[in-house]
Amino acid sequence: MKFTAELVHKCSRQLSSCCSNIINSQVRSCHTQAAPTIPPCSFTPPPYKGPSLDEMKEARKTRLTPALFTFYEEPLIIHTGHQQYLYDDDNKRYLDLFGGIVTVSVGHCHPKVVEKMQRQAGRLWHTSNIYLNPTIHDYSKALTDTLPGDLKVAYIVNSGSEANDLALLMARLHTQRFDVVTMRNSYHGASPYTMGLTGSGKSKFPLANGFGVTHTMNPDPYRGPWGGYRDSPVQSLRAGEATLEEGGTVCSSSRKYLQQFQETLDYCVPQGKPAAFFAESIQGVGATVQYPLGFIKMAFEMVRDRGGLCVSDEVQTGFGRTGEHFWGFEGHGVIPDIVTMAKGMGNGYPLAAVVTTPTIAQTMAKAFHFNTYGGNALGSAVGLAVLETMLEDNVQEVSRDVGTKFILGFGKLRDEFDSIGDVRGKGLMIGVEMVESQGCHTPMSLARFSAIWENCRIMGILLGKGGFHGNVFRIKPPMCINQADVTFALEVFRVALTTDRELHCKQQ
Ligand SMILES: Cc1ncc(COP(=O)(O)O)c(C=O)c1O
């Protein structure tokens, strides 16, 4: 037999699938329940013919930045996507519950988007905005039509970091002020400017960043000092430490956090007058942290009273993901001055935008401001196709209906498993925070958390993870998943959590 690279690759995959079987049999041996079956799908992916796992690992090591990391003990080769499913090099099908980090909105390779993208690709990709082309105009109109109030001027860019960079520049120019406030545990990007906006030391390099940025206390109803009620079908186990006021629209803990916010403005910002306050409508990378009811509205009012602008970072929460509304900020009953968006906007195509009012937009006309790729013909055609598909496929309703059932299902698991500390979120933006036990809130150990995560993968679901302590499952799938997928995912979770409980009990 000839020992080809392909053969070595196949053997190593078989070995790893054999290891998987051992873990799988551990999963099964711990209880009588069989591993759940993934819902049927008639799509047949093509066979994988690319480089081996070892070749890819080598290329990563030597040809790509060492900052790149992969999920899972044995990195997954994913070569085909179809709707809510992904296929590995053995064509094993996975339910994708992370959507390329909250990016795949209407589904992998959605046929309507693919068709429109291919049509545009065969006609014109790019000219830069030095000529008129209908795509950017059609798209900017359709996009800004989805936004309320005076939010009618769009700057199309290529990434969420770029959008927040531009929003910061605009806010500073418009107010003629420099200082901005963001929240601890926020994530607004990784460019030098936005690294400063981001409120997590784990995302910062040790060099000057965040000049003029102050991070205020994070109003977290689960980990913060005052508990609180949030806008979710499942409340934190600490909700009752606070009370509801004003017909249930304001949580008493919001007032305590607001006091902290006021002190941040008073003590850290020149004359207490910020250029802007940046807030995600629900914290994404920070692991689906929702603020207590009424906080954002009161904070926006306080900033505006001091002449500052309010910026909503909708990079994760936009485009129907929160279910109840198309934009996450609408759930807080506010209209921001500037909105930034990306991720789901292009369904995986690099596309982002800043939308603001005509008055604020005028500040950008004071100097030469240019973005080579921003709003190129191909990107705009993709953006328009994605937006039209979102509306046609009712992704917002899918998020609301399927997402709510999903969250409630996790809520029931929290009643059953002491290892689930918190279940939160809205629509298809869900966080499940794992702890050593509900009584102590200590983040679950990495070893336990990873075992659950790996077991879920083996049983066919791909999950995100995050949060400052790395102990939160992040569930933000393409907004085309259905009830059968939810039932399957919850069953997989139950099996993985049961295994964890049995192993954990044995060790104690
Ligand atoms: C809320 C939020 N804002 C901004 C960004 C930065 O986007 P990008 O990675 O496209 O630069 C992210 C990325 O995860 C994000 O989640």
Short mmCIF file of C-alpha atoms and ligand atoms in Angstrom, two decimals:
data_model
loop_
_atom_site.label_atom_id
_atom_site.label_comp_id
_atom_site.label_asym_id
_atom_site.label_seq_id
_atom_site.Cartn_x
_atom_site.Cartn_y
_atom_site.Cartn_z
CA MET A 1 0.00 0.00 0.00
CA LYS A 2 1.34 3.46 -0.94
CA PHE A 3 1.55 5.79 2.07
CA THR A 4 0.15 8.97 0.57
CA ALA A 5 -0.62 12.19 2.39
CA GLU A 6 -4.27 11.47 1.69
CA LEU A 7 -4.03 8.10 3.38
CA VAL A 8 -2.26 9.57 6.40
CA HIS A 9 -4.97 12.19 6.58
CA LYS A 10 -7.73 9.56 6.35
CA CYS A 11 -6.06 7.46 9.09
CA SER A 12 -5.69 10.45 11.37
CA ARG A 13 -9.34 11.34 10.80
CA GLN A 14 -10.36 7.77 11.49
CA LEU A 15 -8.30 7.81 14.66
CA SER A 16 -9.90 11.03 15.74
CA SER A 17 -13.37 9.73 14.88
CA CYS A 18 -12.47 6.58 16.86
CA CYS A 19 -11.50 8.84 19.81
CA SER A 20 -14.77 10.64 19.28
CA ASN A 21 -16.53 7.30 19.45
CA ILE A 22 -14.82 6.59 22.75
CA ILE A 23 -16.01 9.93 24.15
CA ASN A 24 -19.37 9.27 22.54
CA SER A 25 -19.56 5.88 24.20
CA GLN A 26 -18.66 7.63 27.47
CA VAL A 27 -21.56 9.93 26.78
CA ARG A 28 -23.82 6.94 26.22
CA SER A 29 -22.46 4.79 29.02
CA CYS A 30 -23.32 7.44 31.60
CA HIS A 31 -27.03 7.14 31.01
CA THR A 32 -29.52 5.15 29.05
CA GLN A 33 -30.51 7.85 26.57
CA ALA A 34 -29.15 7.45 23.01
CA ALA A 35 -27.48 10.39 21.27
CA PRO A 36 -30.22 12.47 19.59
CA THR A 37 -30.64 12.37 15.82
CA ILE A 38 -30.10 15.51 13.77
CA PRO A 39 -33.25 16.52 11.81
CA PRO A 40 -33.30 15.25 8.20
CA CYS A 41 -31.96 17.35 5.33
CA SER A 42 -32.08 16.39 1.65
CA PHE A 43 -29.00 18.40 0.63
CA THR A 44 -25.95 16.37 -0.45
CA PRO A 45 -22.63 18.17 -0.07
CA PRO A 46 -19.85 17.53 -2.56
CA PRO A 47 -16.95 15.34 -1.35
CA TYR A 48 -14.09 17.19 0.31
CA LYS A 49 -10.98 17.26 -1.88
CA GLY A 50 -8.88 19.92 -0.16
CA PRO A 51 -5.64 19.69 1.81
CA SER A 52 -5.31 17.42 4.84
CA LEU A 53 -5.75 18.55 8.41
CA ASP A 54 -2.00 18.35 8.98
CA GLU A 55 -1.25 20.44 5.90
CA MET A 56 -3.70 23.07 7.10
CA LYS A 57 -2.28 23.05 10.60
CA GLU A 58 1.19 23.59 9.13
CA ALA A 59 0.01 26.48 6.96
CA ARG A 60 -1.63 28.06 9.99
CA LYS A 61 1.58 27.71 11.95
CA THR A 62 3.94 29.04 9.34
CA ARG A 63 1.94 31.15 6.88
CA LEU A 64 -0.69 32.85 8.97
CA THR A 65 -0.68 35.09 12.01
CA PRO A 66 -0.04 33.17 15.25
CA ALA A 67 -2.92 35.11 16.81
CA LEU A 68 -5.39 32.88 14.94
CA PHE A 69 -7.05 30.19 17.01
CA THR A 70 -9.44 27.39 16.20
CA PHE A 71 -12.34 25.95 18.14
CA TYR A 72 -12.21 22.37 19.50
CA GLU A 73 -9.44 20.03 20.55
CA GLU A 74 -9.15 18.73 17.00
CA PRO A 75 -9.82 21.66 14.62
CA LEU A 76 -12.76 21.14 12.31
CA ILE A 77 -12.38 21.41 8.55
CA ILE A 78 -15.63 22.92 7.31
CA HIS A 79 -15.98 22.90 3.55
CA THR A 80 -19.67 23.35 2.73
CA GLY A 81 -22.59 25.19 4.25
CA HIS A 82 -26.28 24.79 3.53
CA GLN A 83 -28.88 26.88 5.35
CA GLN A 84 -28.39 26.20 9.10
CA TYR A 85 -25.99 23.31 8.53
CA LEU A 86 -22.25 22.94 8.05
CA TYR A 87 -20.35 19.91 6.71
CA ASP A 88 -16.90 18.73 7.74
CA ASP A 89 -14.37 16.95 5.54
CA ASP A 90 -16.08 13.61 6.22
CA ASN A 91 -19.35 15.28 5.27
CA LYS A 92 -20.64 14.92 8.80
CA ARG A 93 -23.47 17.44 9.17
CA TYR A 94 -23.60 19.88 12.07
CA LEU A 95 -26.31 22.25 13.21
CA ASP A 96 -24.52 25.59 13.22
CA LEU A 97 -25.64 27.46 16.33
CA PHE A 98 -23.02 30.18 16.04
CA GLY A 99 -23.49 31.29 12.41
CA GLY A 100 -19.85 32.24 11.82
CA ILE A 101 -19.88 34.38 14.97
CA VAL A 102 -23.36 35.79 14.56
CA THR A 103 -22.69 36.64 10.93
CA VAL A 104 -24.71 34.20 8.87
CA SER A 105 -28.15 35.72 9.07
CA VAL A 106 -30.38 34.28 6.34
CA GLY A 107 -28.56 30.94 6.10
CA HIS A 108 -25.41 29.54 4.56
CA CYS A 109 -25.37 29.97 0.77
CA HIS A 110 -28.96 31.17 0.64
CA PRO A 111 -30.00 30.51 -3.00
CA LYS A 112 -31.60 33.95 -3.52
CA VAL A 113 -28.49 35.72 -2.28
CA VAL A 114 -26.18 33.46 -4.27
CA GLU A 115 -28.19 34.06 -7.43
CA LYS A 116 -28.15 37.87 -7.07
CA MET A 117 -24.50 37.89 -6.08
CA GLN A 118 -23.57 35.82 -9.13
CA ARG A 119 -25.62 38.07 -11.40
CA GLN A 120 -23.83 41.18 -10.11
CA ALA A 121 -20.43 39.43 -10.16
CA GLY A 122 -20.88 38.76 -13.87
CA ARG A 123 -21.68 42.39 -14.56
CA LEU A 124 -19.67 44.81 -12.40
CA TRP A 125 -17.73 44.39 -9.16
CA HIS A 126 -16.23 47.71 -8.44
CA THR A 127 -15.63 51.22 -9.65
CA SER A 128 -15.26 53.13 -6.33
CA ASN A 129 -17.72 55.89 -5.66
CA ILE A 130 -16.18 58.23 -8.22
CA TYR A 131 -18.94 57.12 -10.66
CA LEU A 132 -22.63 56.62 -10.15
CA ASN A 133 -23.87 53.08 -10.02
CA PRO A 134 -27.37 52.07 -9.00
CA THR A 135 -26.42 49.34 -6.51
CA ILE A 136 -25.23 51.56 -3.64
CA HIS A 137 -28.18 53.91 -4.10
CA ASP A 138 -30.77 51.11 -4.13
CA TYR A 139 -29.12 49.55 -1.13
CA SER A 140 -28.71 52.69 0.98
CA LYS A 141 -32.38 53.51 0.44
CA ALA A 142 -33.59 50.03 1.35
CA LEU A 143 -31.29 49.93 4.38
CA THR A 144 -32.16 53.32 5.81
CA ASP A 145 -35.88 52.61 5.26
CA THR A 146 -35.54 49.99 8.03
CA LEU A 147 -34.38 52.62 10.54
CA PRO A 148 -36.65 54.95 12.51
CA GLY A 149 -36.62 58.73 12.92
CA ASP A 150 -33.99 60.80 11.22
CA LEU A 151 -31.51 57.94 10.80
CA LYS A 152 -31.36 58.32 7.05
CA VAL A 153 -27.72 58.74 5.96
CA ALA A 154 -25.57 55.65 5.47
CA TYR A 155 -21.80 55.28 5.20
CA ILE A 156 -21.09 51.83 3.88
CA VAL A 157 -17.83 50.30 5.04
CA ASN A 158 -16.37 46.81 5.33
CA SER A 159 -16.23 45.71 8.95
CA GLY A 160 -17.72 46.38 12.36
CA SER A 161 -14.46 47.88 13.64
CA GLU A 162 -14.36 50.27 10.71
CA ALA A 163 -17.96 51.27 11.40
CA ASN A 164 -17.24 52.02 15.06
CA ASP A 165 -14.03 53.87 14.14
CA LEU A 166 -16.06 56.09 11.86
CA ALA A 167 -18.84 56.57 14.43
CA LEU A 168 -16.26 57.70 16.97
CA LEU A 169 -14.73 60.13 14.52
CA MET A 170 -18.15 61.52 13.62
CA ALA A 171 -19.23 61.92 17.23
CA ARG A 172 -16.03 63.75 18.12
CA LEU A 173 -16.19 66.02 15.09
CA HIS A 174 -19.86 66.79 15.53
CA THR A 175 -19.69 67.62 19.23
CA GLN A 176 -16.20 69.13 19.11
CA ARG A 177 -15.50 67.01 22.19
CA PHE A 178 -13.10 64.16 22.68
CA ASP A 179 -14.16 61.93 25.56
CA VAL A 180 -16.48 58.96 25.16
CA VAL A 181 -17.93 56.42 27.54
CA THR A 182 -18.49 52.72 26.85
CA MET A 183 -19.28 49.82 29.14
CA ARG A 184 -17.03 47.32 30.81
CA ASN A 185 -17.46 43.91 29.19
CA SER A 186 -18.32 45.55 25.85
CA TYR A 187 -16.78 44.65 22.52
CA HIS A 188 -16.63 47.24 19.75
CA GLY A 189 -13.78 45.96 17.60
CA ALA A 190 -10.08 45.30 17.38
CA SER A 191 -8.66 48.24 15.43
CA PRO A 192 -6.41 50.55 17.47
CA TYR A 193 -9.31 53.01 17.93
CA THR A 194 -11.97 50.43 18.74
CA MET A 195 -9.67 48.37 20.94
CA GLY A 196 -9.89 51.42 23.16
CA LEU A 197 -13.69 51.41 23.04
CA THR A 198 -13.80 47.72 23.91
CA GLY A 199 -14.21 47.19 27.63
CA SER A 200 -12.22 44.01 28.18
CA GLY A 201 -8.55 43.73 29.06
CA LYS A 202 -8.48 40.38 27.24
CA SER A 203 -8.97 42.16 23.91
CA LYS A 204 -6.32 44.82 24.46
CA PHE A 205 -2.64 44.93 23.59
CA PRO A 206 -0.26 46.66 25.97
CA LEU A 207 0.12 49.86 24.02
CA ALA A 208 -1.55 53.23 24.11
CA ASN A 209 -5.21 52.76 23.27
CA GLY A 210 -8.44 54.16 24.52
CA PHE A 211 -7.16 57.69 24.94
CA GLY A 212 -10.30 59.64 25.88
CA VAL A 213 -12.38 56.52 26.55
CA THR A 214 -13.79 55.67 29.98
CA HIS A 215 -15.49 52.37 30.72
CA THR A 216 -18.45 52.56 33.04
CA MET A 217 -19.72 49.82 35.33
CA ASN A 218 -21.48 47.06 33.45
CA PRO A 219 -25.15 46.81 34.44
CA ASP A 220 -25.23 43.01 34.60
CA PRO A 221 -28.31 41.53 36.31
CA TYR A 222 -26.59 38.18 36.84
CA ARG A 223 -23.02 39.06 37.89
CA GLY A 224 -23.46 42.63 39.05
CA PRO A 225 -24.06 43.70 42.67
CA TRP A 226 -27.80 44.44 42.39
CA GLY A 227 -29.48 41.70 40.32
CA GLY A 228 -32.35 42.93 38.20
CA TYR A 229 -35.04 42.26 35.62
CA ARG A 230 -34.18 42.29 31.94
CA ASP A 231 -36.02 42.02 28.64
CA SER A 232 -35.88 38.24 28.25
CA PRO A 233 -38.37 35.38 28.45
CA VAL A 234 -36.14 33.94 31.21
CA GLN A 235 -35.07 36.09 34.14
CA SER A 236 -31.83 35.85 36.10
CA LEU A 237 -32.07 33.85 39.33
CA ARG A 238 -31.09 37.16 40.96
CA ALA A 239 -33.94 39.17 39.40
CA GLY A 240 -35.83 39.26 42.70
CA GLU A 241 -33.05 41.28 44.36
CA ALA A 242 -34.58 44.24 42.52
CA THR A 243 -38.14 45.45 41.98
CA LEU A 244 -40.09 46.57 38.95
CA GLU A 245 -41.30 50.16 38.71
CA GLU A 246 -43.25 52.37 36.32
CA GLY A 247 -45.62 49.66 35.11
CA GLY A 248 -42.84 47.13 34.76
CA THR A 249 -40.72 49.21 32.36
CA VAL A 250 -37.97 50.17 34.82
CA CYS A 251 -36.02 47.89 37.13
CA SER A 252 -34.87 49.39 40.43
CA SER A 253 -31.30 48.17 39.87
CA SER A 254 -31.11 50.35 36.72
CA ARG A 255 -31.25 53.39 38.98
CA LYS A 256 -28.27 52.14 40.98
CA TYR A 257 -26.30 51.51 37.81
CA LEU A 258 -27.34 54.91 36.54
CA GLN A 259 -25.85 56.46 39.67
CA GLN A 260 -22.56 54.76 38.75
CA PHE A 261 -22.92 56.01 35.19
CA GLN A 262 -23.46 59.55 36.42
CA GLU A 263 -20.35 59.30 38.59
CA THR A 264 -18.35 58.05 35.61
CA LEU A 265 -19.45 61.11 33.64
CA ASP A 266 -18.84 63.49 36.54
CA TYR A 267 -15.50 62.14 37.66
CA CYS A 268 -13.88 60.92 34.43
CA VAL A 269 -15.12 63.14 31.61
CA PRO A 270 -14.06 66.81 31.20
CA GLN A 271 -16.85 68.95 32.72
CA GLY A 272 -18.99 65.79 32.68
CA LYS A 273 -19.73 66.40 28.99
CA PRO A 274 -18.95 63.44 26.74
CA ALA A 275 -18.81 63.41 22.96
CA ALA A 276 -20.71 60.14 22.99
CA PHE A 277 -21.85 57.04 24.80
CA PHE A 278 -21.42 53.76 22.90
CA ALA A 279 -23.52 50.74 23.87
CA GLU A 280 -24.30 47.39 22.32
CA SER A 281 -28.04 46.80 22.57
CA ILE A 282 -27.18 43.41 24.07
CA GLN A 283 -23.51 42.63 24.72
CA GLY A 284 -22.36 40.08 22.18
CA VAL A 285 -18.78 38.97 22.75
CA GLY A 286 -19.37 39.70 26.45
CA ALA A 287 -21.80 36.76 26.20
CA THR A 288 -25.36 38.03 25.71
CA VAL A 289 -25.41 40.32 28.73
CA GLN A 290 -28.66 42.29 28.85
CA TYR A 291 -29.03 45.36 30.98
CA PRO A 292 -31.74 45.81 33.59
CA LEU A 293 -34.97 47.28 32.24
CA GLY A 294 -34.90 51.01 31.63
CA PHE A 295 -31.13 51.44 31.97
CA ILE A 296 -30.34 52.30 28.35
CA LYS A 297 -33.21 54.76 28.06
CA MET A 298 -32.17 56.62 31.22
CA ALA A 299 -28.47 56.57 30.26
CA PHE A 300 -29.27 57.96 26.80
CA GLU A 301 -31.31 60.76 28.40
CA MET A 302 -28.45 61.60 30.75
CA VAL A 303 -25.92 61.75 27.89
CA ARG A 304 -28.20 63.90 25.76
CA ASP A 305 -28.87 66.27 28.66
CA ARG A 306 -25.12 66.87 28.66
CA GLY A 307 -24.96 67.44 24.89
CA GLY A 308 -23.46 64.07 23.99
CA LEU A 309 -24.45 61.66 21.23
CA CYS A 310 -25.77 58.14 21.73
CA VAL A 311 -24.32 55.41 19.55
CA SER A 312 -25.93 51.98 19.31
CA ASP A 313 -23.59 49.22 18.23
CA GLU A 314 -25.93 46.87 16.38
CA VAL A 315 -23.19 44.72 14.89
CA GLN A 316 -24.68 41.62 16.54
CA THR A 317 -28.18 42.71 17.51
CA GLY A 318 -29.34 44.22 14.22
CA PHE A 319 -31.37 42.78 11.35
CA GLY A 320 -34.07 41.02 13.31
CA ARG A 321 -31.88 38.91 15.55
CA THR A 322 -33.59 39.99 18.75
CA GLY A 323 -36.96 38.93 17.32
CA GLU A 324 -39.23 41.54 18.77
CA HIS A 325 -37.76 44.33 16.67
CA PHE A 326 -35.59 44.69 13.59
CA TRP A 327 -33.06 46.74 15.57
CA GLY A 328 -31.96 45.89 19.09
CA PHE A 329 -32.14 49.49 20.34
CA GLU A 330 -35.90 49.52 19.60
CA GLY A 331 -36.26 47.07 22.47
CA HIS A 332 -34.93 49.78 24.80
CA GLY A 333 -37.44 52.36 23.52
CA VAL A 334 -34.73 54.70 22.19
CA ILE A 335 -33.60 56.15 18.88
CA PRO A 336 -29.82 56.64 18.80
CA ASP A 337 -27.99 59.42 16.99
CA ILE A 338 -25.64 56.99 15.28
CA VAL A 339 -26.06 53.28 14.57
CA THR A 340 -23.26 50.92 13.59
CA MET A 341 -23.92 47.57 11.92
CA ALA A 342 -22.08 44.68 10.27
CA LYS A 343 -22.05 40.87 10.53
CA GLY A 344 -25.59 39.70 9.59
CA MET A 345 -25.79 42.59 7.15
CA GLY A 346 -23.79 40.66 4.53
CA ASN A 347 -24.62 37.08 5.62
CA GLY A 348 -20.86 36.50 5.73
CA TYR A 349 -19.82 38.94 3.00
CA PRO A 350 -17.64 41.74 4.45
CA LEU A 351 -20.14 44.55 4.74
CA ALA A 352 -20.80 47.12 7.45
CA ALA A 353 -22.29 50.59 7.83
CA VAL A 354 -22.75 53.65 9.98
CA VAL A 355 -26.17 55.27 9.76
CA THR A 356 -26.80 58.69 11.21
CA THR A 357 -28.87 61.84 10.81
CA PRO A 358 -28.31 64.34 7.97
CA THR A 359 -27.08 66.94 10.48
CA ILE A 360 -24.42 64.73 12.03
CA ALA A 361 -23.47 63.43 8.58
CA GLN A 362 -22.62 66.97 7.48
CA THR A 363 -19.55 66.96 9.72
CA MET A 364 -17.96 64.41 7.43
CA ALA A 365 -18.13 66.79 4.49
CA LYS A 366 -15.58 69.11 6.12
CA ALA A 367 -12.59 67.13 4.89
CA PHE A 368 -11.72 64.57 2.24
CA HIS A 369 -13.14 61.29 3.46
CA PHE A 370 -12.94 58.19 1.35
CA ASN A 371 -13.27 54.43 1.63
CA THR A 372 -12.10 52.51 -1.43
CA TYR A 373 -14.26 49.40 -1.03
CA GLY A 374 -17.12 50.93 0.93
CA GLY A 375 -20.36 50.44 -1.00
CA ASN A 376 -18.77 48.69 -3.97
CA ALA A 377 -21.22 47.32 -6.54
CA LEU A 378 -20.82 43.68 -5.55
CA GLY A 379 -21.07 44.34 -1.80
CA SER A 380 -24.11 46.57 -2.24
CA ALA A 381 -25.84 43.95 -4.40
CA VAL A 382 -25.14 41.32 -1.74
CA GLY A 383 -26.36 43.64 1.02
CA LEU A 384 -29.57 44.36 -0.86
CA ALA A 385 -30.13 40.67 -1.63
CA VAL A 386 -29.59 39.78 2.04
CA LEU A 387 -31.92 42.52 3.23
CA GLU A 388 -34.66 41.53 0.77
CA THR A 389 -34.27 37.90 1.80
CA MET A 390 -34.52 38.84 5.47
CA LEU A 391 -37.84 40.54 4.78
CA GLU A 392 -39.14 37.79 2.47
CA ASP A 393 -38.15 34.96 4.82
CA ASN A 394 -39.43 36.84 7.90
CA VAL A 395 -36.23 36.21 9.83
CA GLN A 396 -37.36 38.57 12.55
CA GLU A 397 -40.44 36.41 13.20
CA VAL A 398 -38.31 33.26 13.09
CA SER A 399 -36.01 34.83 15.69
CA ARG A 400 -38.95 35.76 17.87
CA ASP A 401 -40.90 32.50 17.64
CA VAL A 402 -38.17 29.89 17.39
CA GLY A 403 -35.79 31.90 19.58
CA THR A 404 -38.31 32.32 22.39
CA LYS A 405 -38.99 28.57 22.47
CA PHE A 406 -35.26 27.93 22.49
CA ILE A 407 -34.68 30.29 25.44
CA LEU A 408 -37.61 28.82 27.36
CA GLY A 409 -36.21 25.33 26.67
CA PHE A 410 -32.86 26.38 28.15
CA GLY A 411 -34.75 27.88 31.07
CA LYS A 412 -36.25 24.43 31.79
CA LEU A 413 -32.78 22.90 31.60
CA ARG A 414 -31.64 25.46 34.18
CA ASP A 415 -34.36 24.15 36.52
CA GLU A 416 -32.99 20.65 36.00
CA PHE A 417 -29.23 21.23 36.03
CA ASP A 418 -27.42 23.04 38.82
CA SER A 419 -24.54 23.66 36.40
CA ILE A 420 -26.54 26.25 34.44
CA GLY A 421 -26.23 29.55 36.28
CA ASP A 422 -28.03 31.83 33.88
CA VAL A 423 -30.10 31.68 30.70
CA ARG A 424 -30.62 34.98 28.94
CA GLY A 425 -31.21 36.69 25.65
CA LYS A 426 -33.89 37.60 23.22
CA GLY A 427 -34.83 36.09 19.89
CA LEU A 428 -31.93 34.16 18.44
CA MET A 429 -29.31 35.86 20.60
CA ILE A 430 -28.99 33.49 23.53
CA GLY A 431 -26.47 33.00 26.34
CA VAL A 432 -26.23 30.01 28.68
CA GLU A 433 -23.81 30.70 31.52
CA MET A 434 -22.23 27.63 33.12
CA VAL A 435 -21.21 27.59 36.78
CA GLU A 436 -19.83 25.13 39.31
CA SER A 437 -23.19 25.39 41.06
CA GLN A 438 -26.11 27.79 41.02
CA GLY A 439 -25.57 28.66 44.67
CA CYS A 440 -21.98 29.89 44.27
CA HIS A 441 -21.92 31.47 40.76
CA THR A 442 -18.28 30.35 40.38
CA PRO A 443 -17.64 30.06 36.64
CA MET A 444 -17.52 26.43 35.54
CA SER A 445 -13.96 25.14 35.18
CA LEU A 446 -12.54 25.21 31.68
CA ALA A 447 -12.15 21.42 31.70
CA ARG A 448 -15.81 20.78 32.50
CA PHE A 449 -17.04 23.47 30.14
CA SER A 450 -14.88 22.17 27.28
CA ALA A 451 -16.05 18.59 27.81
CA ILE A 452 -19.68 19.66 27.43
CA TRP A 453 -18.77 21.74 24.39
CA GLU A 454 -16.85 18.86 22.75
CA ASN A 455 -19.64 16.39 23.49
CA CYS A 456 -22.16 18.71 21.87
CA ARG A 457 -19.93 18.87 18.79
CA ILE A 458 -19.66 15.09 18.64
CA MET A 459 -23.43 14.85 18.80
CA GLY A 460 -23.73 17.35 15.92
CA ILE A 461 -24.11 20.87 17.24
CA LEU A 462 -21.61 23.70 16.94
CA LEU A 463 -21.80 26.28 19.70
CA GLY A 464 -20.12 29.58 20.35
CA LYS A 465 -18.51 30.37 23.66
CA GLY A 466 -17.45 33.55 25.35
CA GLY A 467 -17.86 35.93 28.22
CA PHE A 468 -15.08 37.34 30.34
CA HIS A 469 -14.66 34.02 32.18
CA GLY A 470 -15.10 31.96 29.00
CA ASN A 471 -17.96 30.03 30.63
CA VAL A 472 -20.94 31.05 28.51
CA PHE A 473 -22.36 29.15 25.56
CA ARG A 474 -23.26 31.65 22.87
CA ILE A 475 -26.14 30.59 20.65
CA LYS A 476 -26.77 32.84 17.69
CA PRO A 477 -27.60 30.63 14.72
CA PRO A 478 -28.59 31.55 11.18
CA MET A 479 -32.13 32.88 11.43
CA CYS A 480 -33.54 30.02 9.36
CA ILE A 481 -33.47 27.35 12.06
CA ASN A 482 -36.73 25.62 12.91
CA GLN A 483 -38.47 23.93 15.78
CA ALA A 484 -37.00 20.50 14.92
CA ASP A 485 -33.49 21.98 15.18
CA VAL A 486 -34.34 23.51 18.56
CA THR A 487 -35.72 20.21 19.88
CA PHE A 488 -32.61 18.41 18.66
CA ALA A 489 -30.23 21.00 20.16
CA LEU A 490 -31.96 20.93 23.54
CA GLU A 491 -31.82 17.13 23.59
CA VAL A 492 -28.11 17.22 22.77
CA PHE A 493 -27.61 19.69 25.58
CA ARG A 494 -29.50 17.51 28.02
CA VAL A 495 -27.34 14.48 27.13
CA ALA A 496 -24.11 16.50 27.47
CA LEU A 497 -25.23 18.05 30.77
CA THR A 498 -26.34 14.69 32.15
CA THR A 499 -22.93 13.25 31.32
CA ASP A 500 -21.23 16.21 32.97
CA ARG A 501 -23.37 15.82 36.08
CA GLU A 502 -22.63 12.10 36.37
CA LEU A 503 -18.89 12.55 35.83
CA HIS A 504 -18.81 15.50 38.20
CA CYS A 505 -20.73 13.63 40.91
CA LYS A 506 -18.34 10.67 40.61
CA GLN A 507 -15.34 12.95 41.04
CA GLN A 508 -16.73 14.54 44.19
C1 LIG B 1 -20.77 44.33 18.89
C2 LIG B 1 -19.58 44.31 17.98
N1 LIG B 1 -19.09 45.46 17.51
C3 LIG B 1 -18.04 45.49 16.68
C4 LIG B 1 -17.42 44.33 16.28
C5 LIG B 1 -16.23 44.38 15.36
O1 LIG B 1 -16.60 43.86 14.10
P1 LIG B 1 -15.47 43.34 13.09
O2 LIG B 1 -14.91 42.07 13.65
O3 LIG B 1 -16.25 43.13 11.80
O4 LIG B 1 -14.46 44.39 12.96
C6 LIG B 1 -17.89 43.10 16.75
C7 LIG B 1 -17.24 41.84 16.37
O5 LIG B 1 -17.44 40.79 16.93
C8 LIG B 1 -19.00 43.09 17.63
O6 LIG B 1 -19.49 41.95 18.11
#
